[in-house]
Each structure stands twice: as C-alpha cells, then as structure tokens.
Short mmCIF file of C-alpha atoms in Angstrom, two decimals:
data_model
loop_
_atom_site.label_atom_id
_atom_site.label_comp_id
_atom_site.label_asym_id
_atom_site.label_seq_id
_atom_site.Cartn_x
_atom_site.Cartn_y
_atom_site.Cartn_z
CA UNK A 293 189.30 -42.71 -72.83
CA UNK A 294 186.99 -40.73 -74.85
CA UNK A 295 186.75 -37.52 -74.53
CA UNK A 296 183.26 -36.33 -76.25
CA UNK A 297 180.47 -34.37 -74.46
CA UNK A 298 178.87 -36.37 -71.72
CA UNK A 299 177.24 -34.03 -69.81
CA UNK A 300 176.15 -31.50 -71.75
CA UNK A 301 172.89 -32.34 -71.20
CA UNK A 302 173.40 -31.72 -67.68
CA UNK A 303 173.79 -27.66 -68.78
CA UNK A 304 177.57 -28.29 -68.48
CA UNK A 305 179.83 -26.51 -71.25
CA UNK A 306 182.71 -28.48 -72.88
CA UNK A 307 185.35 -26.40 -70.95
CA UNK A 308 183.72 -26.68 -67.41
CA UNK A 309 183.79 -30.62 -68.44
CA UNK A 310 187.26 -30.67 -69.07
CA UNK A 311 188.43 -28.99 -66.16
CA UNK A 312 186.18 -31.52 -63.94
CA UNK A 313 187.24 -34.71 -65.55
CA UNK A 314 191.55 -33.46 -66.10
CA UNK A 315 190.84 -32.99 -62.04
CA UNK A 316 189.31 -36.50 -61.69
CA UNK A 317 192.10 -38.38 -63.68
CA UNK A 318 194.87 -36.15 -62.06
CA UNK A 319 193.58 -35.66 -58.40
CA UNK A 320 193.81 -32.41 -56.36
CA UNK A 321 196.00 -29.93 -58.59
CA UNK A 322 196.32 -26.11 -58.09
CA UNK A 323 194.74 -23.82 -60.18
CA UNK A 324 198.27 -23.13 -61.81
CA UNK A 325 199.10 -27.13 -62.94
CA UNK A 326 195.62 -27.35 -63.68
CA UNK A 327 195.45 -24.39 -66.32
CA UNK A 328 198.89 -25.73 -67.52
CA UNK A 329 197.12 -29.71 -68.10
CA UNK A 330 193.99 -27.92 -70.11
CA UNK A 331 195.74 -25.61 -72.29
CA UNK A 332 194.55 -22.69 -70.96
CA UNK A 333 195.86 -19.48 -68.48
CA UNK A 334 195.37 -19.50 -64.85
CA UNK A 335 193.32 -16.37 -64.97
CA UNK A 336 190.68 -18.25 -67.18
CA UNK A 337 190.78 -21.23 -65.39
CA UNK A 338 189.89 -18.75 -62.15
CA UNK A 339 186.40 -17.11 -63.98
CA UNK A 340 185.46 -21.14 -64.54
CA UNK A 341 185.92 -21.39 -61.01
CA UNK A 342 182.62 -20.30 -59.49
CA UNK A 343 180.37 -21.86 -62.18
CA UNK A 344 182.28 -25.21 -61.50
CA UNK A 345 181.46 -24.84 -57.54
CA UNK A 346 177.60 -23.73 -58.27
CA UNK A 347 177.28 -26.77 -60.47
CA UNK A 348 178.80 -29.13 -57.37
CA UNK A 349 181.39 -30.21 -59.65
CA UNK A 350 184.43 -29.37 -57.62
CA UNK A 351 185.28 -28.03 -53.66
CA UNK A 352 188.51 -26.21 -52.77
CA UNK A 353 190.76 -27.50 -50.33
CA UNK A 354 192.17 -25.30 -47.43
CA UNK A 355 195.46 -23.75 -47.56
CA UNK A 356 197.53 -22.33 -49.97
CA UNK A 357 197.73 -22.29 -52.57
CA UNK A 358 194.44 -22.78 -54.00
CA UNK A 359 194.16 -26.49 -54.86
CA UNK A 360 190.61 -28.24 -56.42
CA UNK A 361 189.33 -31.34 -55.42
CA UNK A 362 186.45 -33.15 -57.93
CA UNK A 363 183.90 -34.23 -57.00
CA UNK A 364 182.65 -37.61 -57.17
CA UNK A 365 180.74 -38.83 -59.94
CA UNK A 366 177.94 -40.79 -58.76
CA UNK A 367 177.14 -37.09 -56.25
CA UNK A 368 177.81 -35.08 -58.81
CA UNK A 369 176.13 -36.47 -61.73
CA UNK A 370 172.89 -37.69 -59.63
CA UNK A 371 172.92 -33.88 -57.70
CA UNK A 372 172.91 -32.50 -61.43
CA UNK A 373 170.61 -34.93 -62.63
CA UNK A 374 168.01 -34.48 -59.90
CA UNK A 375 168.83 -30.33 -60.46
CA UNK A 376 167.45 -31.42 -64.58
CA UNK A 377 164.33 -33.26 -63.14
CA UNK A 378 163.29 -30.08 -60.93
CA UNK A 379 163.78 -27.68 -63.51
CA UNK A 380 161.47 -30.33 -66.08
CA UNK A 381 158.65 -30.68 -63.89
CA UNK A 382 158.60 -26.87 -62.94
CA UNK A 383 158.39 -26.31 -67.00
CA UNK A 384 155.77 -28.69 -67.61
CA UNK A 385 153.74 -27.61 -64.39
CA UNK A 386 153.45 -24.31 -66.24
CA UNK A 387 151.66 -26.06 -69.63
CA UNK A 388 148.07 -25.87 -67.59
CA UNK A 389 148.96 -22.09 -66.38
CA UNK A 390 150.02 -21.19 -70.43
CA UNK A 391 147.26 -22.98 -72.39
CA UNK A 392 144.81 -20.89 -70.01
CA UNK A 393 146.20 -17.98 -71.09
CA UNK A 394 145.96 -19.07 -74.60
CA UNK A 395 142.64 -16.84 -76.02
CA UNK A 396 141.40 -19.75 -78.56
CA UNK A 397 141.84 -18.79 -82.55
CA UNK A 398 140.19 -20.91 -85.19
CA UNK A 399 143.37 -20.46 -87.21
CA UNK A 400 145.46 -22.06 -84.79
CA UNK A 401 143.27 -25.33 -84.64
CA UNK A 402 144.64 -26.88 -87.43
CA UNK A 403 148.49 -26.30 -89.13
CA UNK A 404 150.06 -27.53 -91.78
CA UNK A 405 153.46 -28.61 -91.75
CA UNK A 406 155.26 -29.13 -95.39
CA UNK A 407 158.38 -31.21 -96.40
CA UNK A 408 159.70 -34.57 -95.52
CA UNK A 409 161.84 -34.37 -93.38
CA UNK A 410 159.76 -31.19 -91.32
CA UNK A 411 157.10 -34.30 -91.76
CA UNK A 412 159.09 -36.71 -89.95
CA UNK A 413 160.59 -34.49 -87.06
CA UNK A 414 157.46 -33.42 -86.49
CA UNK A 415 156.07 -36.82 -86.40
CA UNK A 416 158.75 -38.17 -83.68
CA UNK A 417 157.96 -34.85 -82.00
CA UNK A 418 154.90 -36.24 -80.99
CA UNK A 419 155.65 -39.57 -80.06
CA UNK A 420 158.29 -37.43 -77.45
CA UNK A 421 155.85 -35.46 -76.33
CA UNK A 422 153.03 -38.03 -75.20
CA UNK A 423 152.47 -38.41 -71.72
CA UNK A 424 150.22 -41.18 -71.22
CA UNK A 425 148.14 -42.59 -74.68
CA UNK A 426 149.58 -42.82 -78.44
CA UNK A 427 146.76 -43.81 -81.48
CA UNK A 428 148.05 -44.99 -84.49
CA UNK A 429 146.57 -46.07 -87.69
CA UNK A 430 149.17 -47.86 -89.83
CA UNK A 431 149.22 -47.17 -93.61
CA UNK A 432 151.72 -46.12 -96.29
CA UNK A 433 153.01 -44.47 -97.30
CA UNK A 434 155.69 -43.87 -94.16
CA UNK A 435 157.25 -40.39 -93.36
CA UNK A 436 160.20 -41.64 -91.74
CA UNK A 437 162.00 -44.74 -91.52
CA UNK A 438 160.71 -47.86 -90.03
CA UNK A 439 163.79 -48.50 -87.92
CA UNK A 440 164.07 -44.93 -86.47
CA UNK A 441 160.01 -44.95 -85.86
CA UNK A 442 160.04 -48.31 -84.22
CA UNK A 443 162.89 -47.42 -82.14
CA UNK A 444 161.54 -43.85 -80.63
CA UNK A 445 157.75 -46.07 -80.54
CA UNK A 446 160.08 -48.84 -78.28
CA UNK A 447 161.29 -45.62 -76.19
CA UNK A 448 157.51 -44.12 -75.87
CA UNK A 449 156.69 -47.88 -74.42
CA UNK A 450 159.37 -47.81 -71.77
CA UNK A 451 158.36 -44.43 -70.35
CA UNK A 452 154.82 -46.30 -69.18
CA UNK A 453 152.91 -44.94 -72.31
CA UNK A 454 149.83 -46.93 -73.15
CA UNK A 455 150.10 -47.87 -77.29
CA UNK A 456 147.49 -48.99 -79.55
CA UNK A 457 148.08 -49.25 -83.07
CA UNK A 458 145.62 -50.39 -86.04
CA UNK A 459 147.12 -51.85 -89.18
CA UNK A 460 145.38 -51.82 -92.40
CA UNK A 461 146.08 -54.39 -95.56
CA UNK A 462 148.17 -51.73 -97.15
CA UNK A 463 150.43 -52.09 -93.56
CA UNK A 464 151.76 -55.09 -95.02
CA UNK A 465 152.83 -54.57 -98.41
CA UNK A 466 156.36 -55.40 -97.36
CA UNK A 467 157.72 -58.43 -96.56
CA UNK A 468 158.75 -58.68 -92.68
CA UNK A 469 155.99 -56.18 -91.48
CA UNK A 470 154.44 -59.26 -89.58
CA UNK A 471 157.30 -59.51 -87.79
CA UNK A 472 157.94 -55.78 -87.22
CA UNK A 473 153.88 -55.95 -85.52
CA UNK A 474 155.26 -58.95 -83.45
CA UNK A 475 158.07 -57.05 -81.84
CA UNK A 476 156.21 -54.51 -81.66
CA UNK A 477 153.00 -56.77 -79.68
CA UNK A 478 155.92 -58.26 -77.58
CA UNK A 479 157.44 -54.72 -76.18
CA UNK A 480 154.05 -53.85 -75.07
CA UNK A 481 152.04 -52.11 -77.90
CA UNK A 482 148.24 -53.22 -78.12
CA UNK A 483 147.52 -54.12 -82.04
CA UNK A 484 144.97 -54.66 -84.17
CA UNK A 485 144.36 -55.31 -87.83
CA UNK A 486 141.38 -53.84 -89.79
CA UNK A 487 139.87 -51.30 -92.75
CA UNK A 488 142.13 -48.28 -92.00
CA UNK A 489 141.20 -45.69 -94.83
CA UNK A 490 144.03 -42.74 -93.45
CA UNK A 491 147.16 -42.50 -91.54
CA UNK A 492 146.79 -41.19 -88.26
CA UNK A 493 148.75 -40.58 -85.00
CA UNK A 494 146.80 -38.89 -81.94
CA UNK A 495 148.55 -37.91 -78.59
CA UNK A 496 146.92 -37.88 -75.53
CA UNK A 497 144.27 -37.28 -77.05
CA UNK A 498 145.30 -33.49 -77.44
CA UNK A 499 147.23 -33.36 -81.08
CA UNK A 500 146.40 -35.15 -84.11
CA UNK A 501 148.79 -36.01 -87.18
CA UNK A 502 147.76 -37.21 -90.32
CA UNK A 503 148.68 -36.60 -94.40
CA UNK A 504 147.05 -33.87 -95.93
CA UNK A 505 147.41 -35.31 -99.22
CA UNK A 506 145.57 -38.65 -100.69
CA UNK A 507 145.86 -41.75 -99.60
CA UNK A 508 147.04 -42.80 -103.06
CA UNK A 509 149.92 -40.22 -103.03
CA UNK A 510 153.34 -42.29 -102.99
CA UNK A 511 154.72 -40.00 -100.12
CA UNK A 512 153.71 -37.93 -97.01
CA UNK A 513 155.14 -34.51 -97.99
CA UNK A 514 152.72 -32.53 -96.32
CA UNK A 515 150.66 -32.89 -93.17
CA UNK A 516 147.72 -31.51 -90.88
CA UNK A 517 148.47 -31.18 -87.06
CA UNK A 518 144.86 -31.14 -85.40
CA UNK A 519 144.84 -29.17 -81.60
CA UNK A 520 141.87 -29.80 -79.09
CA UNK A 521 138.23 -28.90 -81.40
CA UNK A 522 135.13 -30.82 -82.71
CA UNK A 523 137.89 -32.59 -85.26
CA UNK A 524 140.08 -33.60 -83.04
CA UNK A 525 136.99 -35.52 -81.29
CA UNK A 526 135.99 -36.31 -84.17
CA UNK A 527 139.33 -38.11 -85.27
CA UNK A 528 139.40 -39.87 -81.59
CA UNK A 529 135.56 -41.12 -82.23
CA UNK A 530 137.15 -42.63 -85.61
CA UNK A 531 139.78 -44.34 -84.17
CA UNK A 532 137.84 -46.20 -81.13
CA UNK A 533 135.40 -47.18 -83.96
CA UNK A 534 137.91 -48.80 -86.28
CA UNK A 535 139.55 -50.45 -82.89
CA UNK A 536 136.34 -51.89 -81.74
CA UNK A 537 135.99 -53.67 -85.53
CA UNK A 538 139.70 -54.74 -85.32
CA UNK A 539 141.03 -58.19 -85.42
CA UNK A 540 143.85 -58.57 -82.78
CA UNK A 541 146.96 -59.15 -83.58
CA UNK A 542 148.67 -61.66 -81.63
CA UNK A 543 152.76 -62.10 -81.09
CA UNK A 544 152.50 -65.82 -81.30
CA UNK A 545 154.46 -66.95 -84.73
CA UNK A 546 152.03 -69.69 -85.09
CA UNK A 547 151.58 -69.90 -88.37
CA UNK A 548 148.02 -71.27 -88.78
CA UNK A 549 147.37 -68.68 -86.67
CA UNK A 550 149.00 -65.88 -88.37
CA UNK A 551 147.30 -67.48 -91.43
CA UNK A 552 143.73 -66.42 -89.77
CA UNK A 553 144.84 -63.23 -88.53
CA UNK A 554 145.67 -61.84 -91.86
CA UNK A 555 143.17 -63.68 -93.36
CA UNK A 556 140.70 -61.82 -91.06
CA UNK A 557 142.45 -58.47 -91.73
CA UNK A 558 141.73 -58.96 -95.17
CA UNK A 559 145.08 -59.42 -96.69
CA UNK A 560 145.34 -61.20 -100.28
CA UNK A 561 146.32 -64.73 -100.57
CA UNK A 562 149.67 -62.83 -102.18
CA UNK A 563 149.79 -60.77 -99.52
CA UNK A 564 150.06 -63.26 -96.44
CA UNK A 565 152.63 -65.42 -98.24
CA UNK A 566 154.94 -62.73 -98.46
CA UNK A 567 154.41 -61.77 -94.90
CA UNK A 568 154.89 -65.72 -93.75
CA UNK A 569 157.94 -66.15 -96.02
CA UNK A 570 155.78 -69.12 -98.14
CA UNK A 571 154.27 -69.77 -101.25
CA UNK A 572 150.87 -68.39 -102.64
CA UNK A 573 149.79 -71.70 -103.36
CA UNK A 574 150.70 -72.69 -99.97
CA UNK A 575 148.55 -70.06 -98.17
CA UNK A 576 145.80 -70.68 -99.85
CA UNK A 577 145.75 -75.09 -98.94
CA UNK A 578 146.13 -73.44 -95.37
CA UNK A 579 143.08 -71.10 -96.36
CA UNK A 580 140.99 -74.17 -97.86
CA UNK A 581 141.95 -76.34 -95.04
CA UNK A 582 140.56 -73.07 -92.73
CA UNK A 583 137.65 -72.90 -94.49
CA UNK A 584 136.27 -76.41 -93.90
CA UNK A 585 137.32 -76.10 -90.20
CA UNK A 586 135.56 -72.77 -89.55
CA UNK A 587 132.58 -73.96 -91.76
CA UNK A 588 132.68 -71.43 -94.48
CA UNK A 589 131.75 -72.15 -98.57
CA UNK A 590 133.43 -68.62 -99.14
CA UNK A 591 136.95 -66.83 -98.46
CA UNK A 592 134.97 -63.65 -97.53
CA UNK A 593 133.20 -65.89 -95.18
CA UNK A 594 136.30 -67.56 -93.51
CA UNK A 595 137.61 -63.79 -93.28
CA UNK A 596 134.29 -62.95 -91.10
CA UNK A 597 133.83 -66.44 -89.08
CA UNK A 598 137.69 -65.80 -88.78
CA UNK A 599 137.38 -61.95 -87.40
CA UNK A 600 134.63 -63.38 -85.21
CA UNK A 601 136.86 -66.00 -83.21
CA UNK A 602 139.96 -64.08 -82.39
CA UNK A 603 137.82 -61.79 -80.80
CA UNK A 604 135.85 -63.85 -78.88
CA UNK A 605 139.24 -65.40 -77.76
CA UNK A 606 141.07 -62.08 -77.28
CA UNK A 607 141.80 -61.40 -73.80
CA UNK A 608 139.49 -58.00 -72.57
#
C-alpha cells in the first residue's frame, strides 16, 4: 500500500494523514498504541487530536481510556471535498468585488513575462484559469511541449469550456500535426485552418497571450499578457475575423478529404504529404485529380473553390 500524500490537497498535513489512515488499517486504538504504531509520543499524538476531529477525520469513543475511531472514507473525503468547493467558490465570488476595487493603470494593461519556462507556466496558467471560452491561433514556434499542452487543452475541454483553435500552414510543419488537430476535433475543440500571421491565446475574452518577439524567431522566450483595453478588443476582433475566413477542419481521416482541407489551408504539396504519411508525387495526382473535379485550371484556384465547399458543407 502506498503511502504518498493523498490528501493534501484536501488541507490535510502528512502527519494528520498518517494518524487517519494507521487508524483505518488498525481499527479503534488508544491514543497510547496509536502514538506507539506512528513513531511518535502520546503527548504529540494528543495536540493532533483536535485538528483531526475539526477536519471530520476521526470521533472518540466513550470510556476510558481514550480510544479513536476513523472515519469512513467515502464521509470523510466527500465532507472535505465539499468543505474545498465552498471555500473555491467563496474565493472566486470575491474576483468581481477585487477587480472593482482595482483603480485602472495604463502600466498594468499590458506585462511582459521573460524566459521559457516563465513562458510556458504562464501559458498553462491560462488555459487553468478559463472559465467558459479559450482562442487560439496555432503557429510555431511552441512554448511548451505538445504533449503537456494537448493534455491540460483535453482537461480545459472536460470542465465544459468552449475551444476554438485556428491553425496556420506553419501549424503543420511536423509530421503527425494532422492527427494531433484530429484528436483534438474529436475531444470537442472547434478547428479551423487559415492565414494566421501571430500566435495567440485569449481567455474569456479577459487576458491575451501572445510572443513579443517575431514571428521568424525560432523560440518564444518572451511574451505580452494583454488585460481588458482597446487591444485586447482589438486582438478578439482579429481572431473572429481570421475564424470567419477559416477552412474547417474536420476529424474524418478521409484522405481525399484531408487532401482538400490542407489544400484549402494553403499547405504545400510537401507539406500535406508529410502530414498524410505519402509521397509528394502522390499528393499532387490527388491535387490534379481535385482540380478537374472542382473545375479549376489553377492550384490557387482549387485552394479557393476548395475553401468555398467545406464551408458551405460545414455544419453552422
């Protein structure tokens, strides 16, 4: 049986913990046996004692002498756990009281945060902290790891969070992005493909992210966090414009399909092989044999004509 932390989360310390769970594998002990199975003196064990009782995790039985009797998990646990969600909801009721008392100061409007890895905590910092929309525009370079951002995007999903995410050409660079967008499509998130000219993640429409360097620089080691202002609206107005000119994405795996998505996104002939796992030359009979269907002299044109139909078929 392991015995790591597992409710320290709950606000209960390692040595409250082990007093609770020695009682629930050894049943009703006096204090004495008790402070004898922990390592520890009687008269410690006795200044645990009414922390233990406040946090519901133990009763004492009548009689003498004193004996303590845990208490059961699934009460004590959910009692704890419902103690947590209280004490949340009271915090986050005061945000509107707070920000009220918040005198505005153009310095505090935007911030700069520097450094990788204060980059990517920050970055994960807001997808935790959205409450009910995430934007994203998609485009290297990548603070933090695709695995870790997918994952904590995945979690963002599950707690009801509405995300849309646009993916520029430059998205797909690396092989298997495709298929990273198609989990991604499949655990809920709304995407497009289209011109994205900056990286950009908006919560709630409250706090902007985005690189304060170039988009040609071959890392994010420094970025702009925008609060409520005329840029912040401004950075919104940008995103629903570049949404409305997407090309959906769809989750299908169809490949002639996946062939006219990208195509429409304007990905290179290169480009879409390495995201479909076949050869150049391949892609681009698919992209002839598009062409004549859609009625297009040009690859430009297919792109357009292309853009044109999975929009008119993408659900509203």
């Amino acid at each position: 049986m392991s015995d790591s932390p597992l409710l320290e989360g709950l606000g209960v310390t390692p040595a409250e913990e082990a007093a609770y769970r020695a009682l629930l594998r050894e049943g009703p002990a006096p204090l004495s046996a008790l402070a004898a199975r922990l390592g520890t003196s009687a008269a410690a064990l006795r200044r645990l004692l009414p922390r233990l009782e406040d946090l519901g995790l133990v009763t004492r039985l009548a009689g003498r002498p004193l004996r303590l009797l845990a208490t059961p998990p699934h009460v004590a646990v959910e009692a704890l756990v419902a103690s947590r969600q209280e004490e949340i909801a009271r915090s986050r009721a005061a945000i509107g009281p707070l920000l009220a008392e918040a005198a505005p100061h153009p310095e505090e409007l935007v911030e700069v945060v520097s450094g990788r890895t204060a980059v990517a905590r920050r970055y994960l910092q807001l997808l935790q902290g959205a409450r009910e929309e995430l934007l994203v525009l998609v485009h290297p370079p990548f603070a933090t790891d695709a695995a870790v951002s997918s994952d904590e995007q995945d979690r963002t999903m599950r707690r009801g969070i509405r995300v849309r995410g646009i993916y520029g050409p430059r998205a797909f660079d690396e092989p298997g992005a495709l298929d990273h967008v198609r989990r991604a499509v499949a655990a809920g998130e709304e995407a497009r493909a289209g011109d994205v000219p900056i990286k950009l993640a908006i919560a709630d429409r409250r706090t902007a992210m985005l690189p304060l360097t170039s988009e040609h620089a071959s890392s994010v080691d420094s970025s702009l966090i925008v609060h409520p202002s005329a840029l912040l609206d401004a950075l919104v107005s940008l995103f629903e414009a570049l949404w409305h000119a997407g090309v959906p994405l769809p989750g299908s795996g169809v490949q002639d399909d996946d062939v006219l998505t990208l195509l429409a996104a304007g990905l290179t002939d290169d480009a879409i092989a390495r995201q479909l796992g076949i050869s150049t030359r391949t892609v681009q009979r698919r992209v002839r044999d598009l062409c004549d269907r859609l009625g297009a002299r040009t690859r430009f044109q297919a792109g357009i004509l292309a853009a044109r139909r999975i929009r008119s078929d993408a659900p509203a």
